[in-house]
Tab-separated table of C-alpha atoms in Angstrom:
chain	number	residue	atom	x	y	z
A	1	MET	CA	-34.357	19.241	14.403
A	2	ASN	CA	-32.333	18.204	10.941
A	3	TYR	CA	-31.429	21.619	9.660
A	4	THR	CA	-30.069	21.186	5.732
A	5	HIS	CA	-28.563	24.324	3.910
A	6	VAL	CA	-29.187	24.485	0.528
A	7	ASN	CA	-26.784	26.832	-1.264
A	8	PRO	CA	-29.082	28.639	-4.700
A	9	LEU	CA	-26.041	29.366	-6.532
A	10	HIS	CA	-24.867	25.509	-6.630
A	11	PRO	CA	-28.229	22.946	-5.826
A	12	PRO	CA	-27.067	19.351	-4.436
A	13	ILE	CA	-25.916	17.414	-7.476
A	14	ALA	CA	-28.183	13.383	-7.629
A	15	ASN	CA	-26.092	10.106	-6.589
A	16	ASN	CA	-27.220	9.373	-10.534
A	17	HIS	CA	-25.062	12.580	-11.712
A	18	GLN	CA	-21.843	12.560	-9.845
A	19	SER	CA	-18.681	11.489	-11.021
A	20	GLY	CA	-16.250	8.875	-9.205
A	21	PHE	CA	-13.594	10.810	-10.367
A	22	THR	CA	-11.167	12.585	-8.118
A	23	THR	CA	-7.641	14.905	-9.119
A	24	LEU	CA	-5.593	12.460	-6.026
A	25	ASP	CA	-6.757	9.084	-7.854
A	26	CYS	CA	-3.348	8.009	-8.620
A	27	ALA	CA	-2.456	8.822	-5.020
A	28	LEU	CA	-4.905	6.512	-3.884
A	29	THR	CA	-5.220	3.503	-5.983
A	30	GLY	CA	-1.665	3.720	-7.381
A	31	VAL	CA	-0.669	0.566	-9.833
A	32	ASN	CA	-3.455	0.245	-12.152
A	33	ASP	CA	-5.311	-3.094	-12.457
A	34	THR	CA	-4.533	-3.851	-15.900
A	35	SER	CA	-0.672	-4.356	-15.084
A	36	LEU	CA	-1.555	-7.040	-12.370
A	37	PRO	CA	-1.754	-10.489	-13.543
A	38	SER	CA	-5.637	-11.728	-13.977
A	39	ASN	CA	-6.170	-14.026	-11.195
A	40	TRP	CA	-4.662	-10.955	-8.564
A	41	ARG	CA	-6.689	-8.366	-6.961
A	42	ARG	CA	-5.683	-5.111	-6.105
A	43	VAL	CA	-6.291	-4.141	-1.887
A	44	PRO	CA	-8.845	-1.601	-1.651
A	45	GLN	CA	-6.874	0.860	0.296
A	46	ASP	CA	-8.484	3.841	2.509
A	47	SER	CA	-9.463	7.085	0.758
A	48	SER	CA	-10.415	9.192	4.049
A	49	PRO	CA	-9.137	12.368	4.958
A	50	ARG	CA	-5.948	11.340	7.609
A	51	ASN	CA	-4.844	8.830	4.207
A	52	ILE	CA	-5.457	12.335	1.631
A	53	GLY	CA	-2.481	14.714	1.919
A	54	SER	CA	-2.309	17.817	0.034
A	55	ARG	CA	1.190	17.710	-1.334
A	56	HIS	CA	2.857	14.277	-3.099
A	57	PRO	CA	6.676	15.159	-2.964
A	58	GLN	CA	7.942	11.944	-3.827
A	59	SER	CA	7.127	9.972	-6.111
A	60	PRO	CA	5.805	6.247	-5.632
A	61	ILE	CA	8.489	3.668	-4.666
A	62	THR	CA	8.014	0.520	-7.155
A	63	PHE	CA	9.082	-2.770	-6.727
A	64	GLN	CA	8.805	-5.166	-9.278
A	65	MET	CA	11.042	-8.760	-9.643
A	66	CYS	CA	13.547	-9.202	-12.297
A	67	GLY	CA	12.520	-11.491	-15.687
A	68	ARG	CA	8.707	-10.706	-14.686
A	69	PRO	CA	9.651	-6.997	-16.815
A	70	LYS	CA	5.532	-6.618	-17.349
A	71	VAL	CA	4.323	-7.994	-13.828
A	72	MET	CA	4.734	-5.729	-11.123
A	73	GLY	CA	5.468	-6.586	-7.405
A	74	VAL	CA	7.330	-9.326	-4.761
A	75	GLY	CA	5.240	-11.992	-2.843
A	76	VAL	CA	5.801	-10.102	0.590
A	77	SER	CA	7.407	-13.812	0.826
A	78	ASP	CA	9.691	-13.992	-1.185
A	79	LEU	CA	11.270	-11.337	0.578
A	80	ILE	CA	11.135	-12.338	4.072
A	81	GLY	CA	12.232	-15.731	2.919
A	82	ARG	CA	15.209	-15.016	1.756
A	83	ASN	CA	18.828	-14.357	2.510
A	84	PRO	CA	19.024	-10.161	2.783
A	85	ALA	CA	22.495	-10.733	0.293
A	86	SER	CA	20.268	-11.804	-3.145
A	87	ILE	CA	16.951	-9.830	-2.758
A	88	PRO	CA	19.286	-6.450	-4.561
A	89	ARG	CA	20.098	-9.553	-6.794
A	90	MET	CA	16.173	-10.784	-7.662
A	91	LEU	CA	14.142	-6.919	-7.715
A	92	ILE	CA	14.195	-4.575	-10.247
A	93	GLY	CA	16.836	-1.956	-9.307
A	94	GLY	CA	17.567	-3.446	-5.882
A	95	HIS	CA	20.733	-1.478	-5.492
A	96	ASP	CA	18.893	2.087	-6.070
A	97	LEU	CA	18.582	4.156	-2.954
A	98	TYR	CA	15.636	6.185	-1.720
A	99	LEU	CA	14.542	8.642	0.795
A	100	GLN	CA	18.415	10.033	1.528
A	101	THR	CA	16.652	13.628	2.622
A	102	LYS	CA	14.960	11.518	5.749
A	103	PRO	CA	15.637	10.251	9.013
A	104	GLY	CA	12.825	8.380	8.345
A	105	ILE	CA	9.253	7.770	8.045
A	106	ILE	CA	5.577	6.466	9.084
A	107	LEU	CA	4.701	2.703	7.525
A	108	CYS	CA	1.153	3.171	6.840
A	109	ILE	CA	-0.280	-0.648	6.184
A	110	ARG	CA	-4.381	-1.321	6.059
A	111	TRP	CA	-6.493	-3.952	5.053
A	112	PRO	CA	-9.764	-3.475	4.361
A	113	GLY	CA	-12.735	-4.967	7.065
A	114	TYR	CA	-9.376	-4.256	9.769
A	115	GLN	CA	-9.258	-0.822	10.482
A	116	HIS	CA	-9.035	-1.324	14.209
A	117	SER	CA	-5.365	-3.453	13.115
A	118	ALA	CA	-4.377	-0.953	11.468
A	119	LEU	CA	0.030	-0.967	11.477
A	120	ILE	CA	0.998	2.972	11.453
A	121	THR	CA	4.815	2.245	12.374
A	122	PRO	CA	8.411	4.484	12.244
A	123	ILE	CA	10.871	3.706	9.760
A	124	THR	CA	14.334	4.748	10.510
A	125	ILE	CA	16.608	5.577	8.232
A	126	GLY	CA	20.348	5.778	7.428
A	127	SER	CA	21.787	8.864	5.942
A	128	GLY	CA	22.703	7.534	3.182
A	129	GLY	CA	19.269	6.627	2.280
A	130	VAL	CA	17.387	3.226	1.815
A	131	SER	CA	17.459	0.406	-1.111
A	132	ARG	CA	14.756	-0.350	-2.604
A	133	ALA	CA	15.676	-3.774	-1.118
A	134	VAL	CA	16.270	-3.327	2.215
A	135	LEU	CA	13.136	-1.217	2.028
A	136	GLY	CA	11.125	-4.040	0.215
A	137	GLU	CA	12.397	-5.960	2.847
A	138	ILE	CA	11.521	-3.863	6.223
A	139	VAL	CA	7.909	-3.414	4.766
A	140	ALA	CA	7.992	-6.806	3.947
A	141	GLU	CA	8.119	-7.643	7.469
A	142	LYS	CA	6.316	-5.068	8.643
A	143	ILE	CA	3.426	-6.367	6.010
A	144	LYS	CA	3.236	-9.385	7.837
A	145	ILE	CA	3.483	-8.532	11.925
A	146	PHE	CA	0.830	-6.668	10.513
A	147	TYR	CA	-1.228	-9.869	9.201
A	148	ASP	CA	-0.072	-11.899	12.816
A	149	VAL	CA	-1.989	-9.798	14.263
A	150	ALA	CA	-4.691	-9.335	12.210
A	151	LYS	CA	-5.672	-12.207	11.458
A	152	TYR	CA	-7.428	-13.326	14.896
A	153	HIS	CA	-8.793	-10.422	14.715
A	154	ALA	CA	-12.997	-9.990	13.129
A	155	THR	CA	-13.186	-8.648	10.100
A	156	SER	CA	-16.478	-5.971	9.087
A	157	ASN	CA	-14.899	-7.606	5.360
A	158	PRO	CA	-15.264	-11.342	4.779
A	159	ARG	CA	-14.109	-10.827	0.900
A	160	TRP	CA	-10.924	-9.734	2.485
A	161	SER	CA	-10.333	-11.843	5.714
A	162	LEU	CA	-7.023	-13.027	7.124
A	163	GLY	CA	-5.330	-15.447	7.934
A	164	VAL	CA	-5.362	-19.744	6.786
A	165	GLN	CA	-8.506	-20.492	5.644
A	166	ASN	CA	-8.508	-17.263	3.702
A	167	ILE	CA	-5.918	-15.008	3.118
A	168	ARG	CA	-2.989	-16.637	3.546
A	169	LEU	CA	0.956	-14.427	4.026
A	170	GLU	CA	2.102	-16.563	0.861
A	171	GLN	CA	-0.833	-14.600	-0.704
A	172	ILE	CA	-0.314	-11.088	-0.363
A	173	VAL	CA	2.042	-9.045	-3.262
A	174	LEU	CA	3.959	-5.905	-2.593
A	175	LEU	CA	3.836	-3.484	-5.105
A	176	SER	CA	4.535	0.017	-4.430
A	177	LEU	CA	4.715	2.722	-1.564
A	178	TRP	CA	2.978	6.248	-1.543
A	179	ASN	CA	3.489	9.367	-0.526
A	180	THR	CA	0.462	10.221	0.487
A	181	HIS	CA	0.916	13.644	3.106
A	182	GLU	CA	3.775	14.881	4.970
A	183	ASN	CA	6.194	11.960	5.464
A	184	TYR	CA	3.713	9.210	6.301
A	185	TRP	CA	4.243	6.117	3.153
A	186	GLN	CA	0.978	3.417	2.318
A	187	ALA	CA	2.291	0.448	1.462
A	188	GLU	CA	0.289	-0.826	-1.824
A	189	MET	CA	-0.311	-4.280	-2.372
A	190	ALA	CA	-2.347	-7.812	-3.979
A	191	ILE	CA	-3.523	-10.851	-3.488
A	192	HIS	CA	-2.694	-13.083	-5.775
A	193	ALA	CA	-4.880	-16.599	-6.041
């Protein structure tokens, strides 16, 4: 038996009259697509209720290469393939400190079609906080761990399929980290051609 409740004060709104606007849009989409090169695609992020918090106490932490002021993001391979001492110099604000009042965060890495492989992992942070460069390197390593597991699993979204014949690790770009709720931070990523 189906039960449908119709509120006489607020009748249902047809789908073609509903707005796509949400006050949480910036927290779910992050970097505006116009700030990305035309051959990059931002990786869509899950907007399910478990990913939406009532508070966003921290501003997003962005990652940007020196010498490319109009392009957001840093290649994951660039962050994990370099000498750790050189990473602060390659990032704008590489020595900037974040999360000084947090003993750690929970990092969430999600990818379309791989909901079953989402990586949700703790990251321990020292009492003095963590620099943008060190945080970028840690997140890049976690993205690599996620990628190395997910590429062997089936995807429900072939457009975002991971693996050597599909989207390669070298194509993944870390754009930013967003505080989705409480102590949870989500990696915002893009891919380039």
